[in-house]
mmCIF file of C-alpha atoms and ligand atoms in Angstrom:
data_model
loop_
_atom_site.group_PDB
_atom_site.id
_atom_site.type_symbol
_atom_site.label_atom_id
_atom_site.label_comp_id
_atom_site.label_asym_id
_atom_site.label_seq_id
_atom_site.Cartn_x
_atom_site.Cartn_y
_atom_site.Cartn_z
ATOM 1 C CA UNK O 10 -54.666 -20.106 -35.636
ATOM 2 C CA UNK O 11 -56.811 -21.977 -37.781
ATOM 3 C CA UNK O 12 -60.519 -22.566 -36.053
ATOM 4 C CA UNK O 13 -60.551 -26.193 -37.133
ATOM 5 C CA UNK O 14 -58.292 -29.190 -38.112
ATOM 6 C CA UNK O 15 -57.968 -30.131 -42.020
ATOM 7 C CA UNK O 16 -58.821 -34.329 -41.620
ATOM 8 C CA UNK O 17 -58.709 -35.768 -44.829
ATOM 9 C CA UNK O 18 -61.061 -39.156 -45.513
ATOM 10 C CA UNK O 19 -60.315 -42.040 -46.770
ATOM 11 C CA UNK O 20 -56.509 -41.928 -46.554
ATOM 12 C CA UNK O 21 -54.295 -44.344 -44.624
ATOM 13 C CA UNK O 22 -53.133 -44.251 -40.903
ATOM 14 C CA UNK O 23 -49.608 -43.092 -42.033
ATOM 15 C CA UNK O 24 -51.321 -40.137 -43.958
ATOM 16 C CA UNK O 25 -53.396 -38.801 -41.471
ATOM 17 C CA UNK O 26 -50.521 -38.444 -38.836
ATOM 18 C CA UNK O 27 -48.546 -36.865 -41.950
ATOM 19 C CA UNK O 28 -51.225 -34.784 -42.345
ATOM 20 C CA UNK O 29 -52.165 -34.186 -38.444
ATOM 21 C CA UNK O 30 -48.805 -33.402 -36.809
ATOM 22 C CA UNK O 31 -48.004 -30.862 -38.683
ATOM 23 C CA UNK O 32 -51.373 -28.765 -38.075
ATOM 24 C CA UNK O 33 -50.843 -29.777 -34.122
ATOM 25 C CA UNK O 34 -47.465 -27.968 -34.624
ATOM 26 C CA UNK O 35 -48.684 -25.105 -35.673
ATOM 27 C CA UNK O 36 -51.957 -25.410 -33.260
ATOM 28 C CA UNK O 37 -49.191 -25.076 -30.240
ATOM 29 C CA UNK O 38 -46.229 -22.612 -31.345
ATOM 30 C CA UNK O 39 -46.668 -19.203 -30.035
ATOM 31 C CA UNK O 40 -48.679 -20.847 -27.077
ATOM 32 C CA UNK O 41 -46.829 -20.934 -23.718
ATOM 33 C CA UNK O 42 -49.540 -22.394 -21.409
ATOM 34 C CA UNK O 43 -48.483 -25.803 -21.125
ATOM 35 C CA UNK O 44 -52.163 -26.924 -20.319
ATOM 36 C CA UNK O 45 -53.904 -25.250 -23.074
ATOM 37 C CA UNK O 46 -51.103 -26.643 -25.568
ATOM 38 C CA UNK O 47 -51.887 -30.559 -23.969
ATOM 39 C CA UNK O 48 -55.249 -29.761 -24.051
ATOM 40 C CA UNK O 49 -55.897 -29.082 -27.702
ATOM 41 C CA UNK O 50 -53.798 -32.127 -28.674
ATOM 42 C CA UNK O 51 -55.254 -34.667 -26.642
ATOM 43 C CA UNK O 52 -58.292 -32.853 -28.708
ATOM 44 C CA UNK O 53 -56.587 -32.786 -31.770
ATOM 45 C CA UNK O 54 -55.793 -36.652 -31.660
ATOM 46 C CA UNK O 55 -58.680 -37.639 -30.638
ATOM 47 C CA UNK O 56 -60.946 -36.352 -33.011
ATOM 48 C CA UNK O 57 -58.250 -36.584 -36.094
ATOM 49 C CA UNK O 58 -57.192 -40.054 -35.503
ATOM 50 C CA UNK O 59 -60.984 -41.277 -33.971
ATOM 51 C CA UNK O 60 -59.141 -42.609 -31.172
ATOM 52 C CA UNK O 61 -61.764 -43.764 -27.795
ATOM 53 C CA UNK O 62 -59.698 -41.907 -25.140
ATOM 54 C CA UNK O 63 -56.554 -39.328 -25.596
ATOM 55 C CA UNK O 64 -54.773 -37.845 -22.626
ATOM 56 C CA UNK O 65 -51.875 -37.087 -20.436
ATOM 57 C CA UNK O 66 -50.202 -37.706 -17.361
ATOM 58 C CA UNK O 67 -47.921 -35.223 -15.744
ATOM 59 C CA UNK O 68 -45.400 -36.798 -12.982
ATOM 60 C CA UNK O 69 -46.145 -34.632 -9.938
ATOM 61 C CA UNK O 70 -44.590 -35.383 -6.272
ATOM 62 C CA UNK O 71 -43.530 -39.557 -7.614
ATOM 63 C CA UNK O 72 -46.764 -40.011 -8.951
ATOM 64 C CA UNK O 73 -48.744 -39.649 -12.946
ATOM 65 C CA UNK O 74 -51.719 -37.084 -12.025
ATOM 66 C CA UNK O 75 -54.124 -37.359 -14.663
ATOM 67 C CA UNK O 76 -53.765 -33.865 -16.640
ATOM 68 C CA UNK O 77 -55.777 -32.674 -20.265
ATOM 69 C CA UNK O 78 -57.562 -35.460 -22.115
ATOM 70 C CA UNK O 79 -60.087 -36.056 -23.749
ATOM 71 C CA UNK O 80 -62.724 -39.077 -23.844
ATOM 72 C CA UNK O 81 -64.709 -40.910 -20.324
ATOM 73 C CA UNK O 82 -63.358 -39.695 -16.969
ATOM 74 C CA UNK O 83 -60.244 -41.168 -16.132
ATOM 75 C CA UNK O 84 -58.513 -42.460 -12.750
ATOM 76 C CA UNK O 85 -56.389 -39.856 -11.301
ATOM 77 C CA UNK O 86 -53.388 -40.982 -10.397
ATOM 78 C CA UNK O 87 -50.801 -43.547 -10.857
ATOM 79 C CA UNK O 88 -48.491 -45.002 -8.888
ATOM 80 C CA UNK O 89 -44.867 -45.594 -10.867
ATOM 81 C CA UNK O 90 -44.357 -48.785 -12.313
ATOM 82 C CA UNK O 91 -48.468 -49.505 -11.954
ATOM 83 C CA UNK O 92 -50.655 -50.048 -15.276
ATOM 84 C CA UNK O 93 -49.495 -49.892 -18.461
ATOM 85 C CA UNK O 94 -48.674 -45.417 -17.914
ATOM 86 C CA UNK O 95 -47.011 -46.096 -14.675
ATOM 87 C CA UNK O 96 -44.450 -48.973 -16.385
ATOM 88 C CA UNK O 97 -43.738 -46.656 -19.360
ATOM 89 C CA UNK O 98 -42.562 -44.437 -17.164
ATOM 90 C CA UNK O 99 -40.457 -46.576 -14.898
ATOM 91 C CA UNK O 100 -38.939 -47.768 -17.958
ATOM 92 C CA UNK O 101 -38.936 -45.017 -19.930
ATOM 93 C CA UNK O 102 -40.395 -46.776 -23.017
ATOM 94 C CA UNK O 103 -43.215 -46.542 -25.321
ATOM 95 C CA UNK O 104 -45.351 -49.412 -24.509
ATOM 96 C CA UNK O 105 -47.973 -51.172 -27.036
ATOM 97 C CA UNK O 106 -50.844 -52.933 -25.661
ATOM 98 C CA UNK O 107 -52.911 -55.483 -28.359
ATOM 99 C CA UNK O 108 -55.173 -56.647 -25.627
ATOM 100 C CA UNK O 109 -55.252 -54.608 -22.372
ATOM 101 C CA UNK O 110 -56.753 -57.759 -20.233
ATOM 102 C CA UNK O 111 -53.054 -59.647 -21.258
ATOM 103 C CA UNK O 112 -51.548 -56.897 -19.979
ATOM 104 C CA UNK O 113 -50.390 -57.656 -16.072
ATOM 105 C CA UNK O 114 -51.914 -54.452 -13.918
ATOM 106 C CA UNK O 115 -53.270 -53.158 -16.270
ATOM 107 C CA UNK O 116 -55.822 -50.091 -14.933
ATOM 108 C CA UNK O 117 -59.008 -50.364 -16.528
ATOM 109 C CA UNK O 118 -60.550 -46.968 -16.577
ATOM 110 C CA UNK O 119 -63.167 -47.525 -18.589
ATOM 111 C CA UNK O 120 -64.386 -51.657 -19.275
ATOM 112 C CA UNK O 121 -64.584 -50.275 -23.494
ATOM 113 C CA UNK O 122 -60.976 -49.507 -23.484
ATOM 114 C CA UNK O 123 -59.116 -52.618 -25.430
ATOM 115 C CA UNK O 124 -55.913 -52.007 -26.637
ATOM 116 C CA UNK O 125 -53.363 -49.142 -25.910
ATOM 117 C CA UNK O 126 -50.389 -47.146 -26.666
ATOM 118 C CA UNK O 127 -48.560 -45.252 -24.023
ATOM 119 C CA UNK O 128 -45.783 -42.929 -24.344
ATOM 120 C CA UNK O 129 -42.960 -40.756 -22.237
ATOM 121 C CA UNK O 130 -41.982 -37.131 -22.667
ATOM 122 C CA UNK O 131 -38.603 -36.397 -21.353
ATOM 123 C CA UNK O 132 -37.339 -33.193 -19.734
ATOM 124 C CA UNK O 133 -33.596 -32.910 -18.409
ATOM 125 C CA UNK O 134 -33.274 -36.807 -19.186
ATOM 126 C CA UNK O 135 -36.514 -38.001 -16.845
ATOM 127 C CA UNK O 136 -40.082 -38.991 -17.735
ATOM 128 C CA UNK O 137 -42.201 -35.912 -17.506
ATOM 129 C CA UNK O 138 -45.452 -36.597 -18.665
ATOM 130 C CA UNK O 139 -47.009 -39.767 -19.933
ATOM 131 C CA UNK O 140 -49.078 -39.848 -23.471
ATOM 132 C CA UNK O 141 -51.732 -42.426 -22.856
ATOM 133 C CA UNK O 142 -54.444 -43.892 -26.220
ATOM 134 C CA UNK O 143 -56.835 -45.866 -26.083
ATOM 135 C CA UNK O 144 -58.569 -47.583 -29.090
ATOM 136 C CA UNK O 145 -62.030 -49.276 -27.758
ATOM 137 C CA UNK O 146 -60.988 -52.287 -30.636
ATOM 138 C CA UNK O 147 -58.315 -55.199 -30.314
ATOM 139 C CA UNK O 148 -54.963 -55.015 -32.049
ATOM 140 C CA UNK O 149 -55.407 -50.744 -32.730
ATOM 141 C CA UNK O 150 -52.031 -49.870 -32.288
ATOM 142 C CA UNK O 151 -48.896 -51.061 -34.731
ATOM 143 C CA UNK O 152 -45.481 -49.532 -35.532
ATOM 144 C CA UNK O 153 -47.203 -46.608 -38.021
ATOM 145 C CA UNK O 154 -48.698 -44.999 -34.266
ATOM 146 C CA UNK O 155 -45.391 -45.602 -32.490
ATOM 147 C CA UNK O 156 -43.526 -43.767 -35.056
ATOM 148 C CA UNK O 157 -45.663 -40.689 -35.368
ATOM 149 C CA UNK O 158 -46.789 -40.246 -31.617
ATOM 150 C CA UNK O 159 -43.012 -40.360 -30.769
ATOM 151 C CA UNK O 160 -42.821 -37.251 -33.193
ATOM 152 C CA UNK O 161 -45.125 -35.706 -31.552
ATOM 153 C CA UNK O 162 -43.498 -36.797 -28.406
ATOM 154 C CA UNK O 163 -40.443 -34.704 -29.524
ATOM 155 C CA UNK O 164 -43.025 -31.900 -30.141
ATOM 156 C CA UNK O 165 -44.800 -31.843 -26.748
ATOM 157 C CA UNK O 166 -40.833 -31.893 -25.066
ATOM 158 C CA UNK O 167 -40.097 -28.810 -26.361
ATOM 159 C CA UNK O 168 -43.052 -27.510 -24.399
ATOM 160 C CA UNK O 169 -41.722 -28.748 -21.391
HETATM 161 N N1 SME T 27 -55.008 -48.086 -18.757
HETATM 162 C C1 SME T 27 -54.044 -47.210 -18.158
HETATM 163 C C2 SME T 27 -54.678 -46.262 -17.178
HETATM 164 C C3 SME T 27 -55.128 -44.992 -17.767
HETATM 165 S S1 SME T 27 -56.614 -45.089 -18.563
HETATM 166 O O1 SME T 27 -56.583 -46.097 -19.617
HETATM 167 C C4 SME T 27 -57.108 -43.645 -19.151
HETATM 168 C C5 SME T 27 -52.945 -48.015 -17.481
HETATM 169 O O2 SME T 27 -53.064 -49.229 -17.346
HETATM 170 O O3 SME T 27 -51.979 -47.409 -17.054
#
């Protein structure tokens, strides 16, 4: 395994992800832990994409338990259908946020956090584990991060 991430400068959003996804592929095959896999990319996406807060939520027992991440502590848990994790999950859906305070129930966790994306994993057909990013800047997230994290959604099911 390589000891660090290749992040080019100075190339667009698209790029990066082109250029990320593919090294967090490699960073996770041949690892079974499912922890140490979530944990190096929540770190992998965090520090390759300079996003403010990168983590996941595993559904455990009808709730999202906060699980690897990286960024500010984080609440714990969250109650389905609650905050912008807890209603992708009841709807199965990736969910864009351009300005967290619009966004009804939404669970600040830190008062920097602006806009978000959130995003399901699936395993036999239900929500398994939520992919929650933060940006601490209005407007971060567009179509370009919705199409790439939901590749890398299909990566992190087949660790399921
Ligand atoms: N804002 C999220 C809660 C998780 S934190 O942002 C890390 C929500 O509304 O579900």
């Amino acid at each position: 395994m390589a000891e660090e991430l290749i992040i080019e400068e100075h190339t667009s959003k698209a790029e990066k992800y082109q250029s990320l996804i593919p090294q967090i592929e490699a960073l996770v095959t041949g690892e079974s832990d499912l922890t140490a896999n979530l944990a190096n990319i929540a770190s992998a996406l965090k520090y390759g994409m300079e996003f403010f807060w990168v983590g996941f939520y595993q559904v455990k027992e009808e709730q999202l338990v906060l699980g690897p991440f990286q960024g500010p502590i984080a609440c714990t848990r969250i109650m389905k259908g609650k905050g912008v994790c807890g209603t992708s999950w009841a709807k199965g859906e990736t969910i864009i946020v351009d300005n967290v305070d619009e966004f009804p129930g939404h669970i600040a966790c830190s008062s920097a956090s602006k806009s978000e994306i959130v995003l399901p994993a699936f395993k036999n057909e239900e929500v398994n584990l939520i992919l929650d990013v933060d940006s601490d800047v209005l407007n971060h997230f567009d179509k370009v991060d919705r199409e790439y994290l939901e590749k890398l959604m299909r990566i992190v099911e087949k660790l399921l």
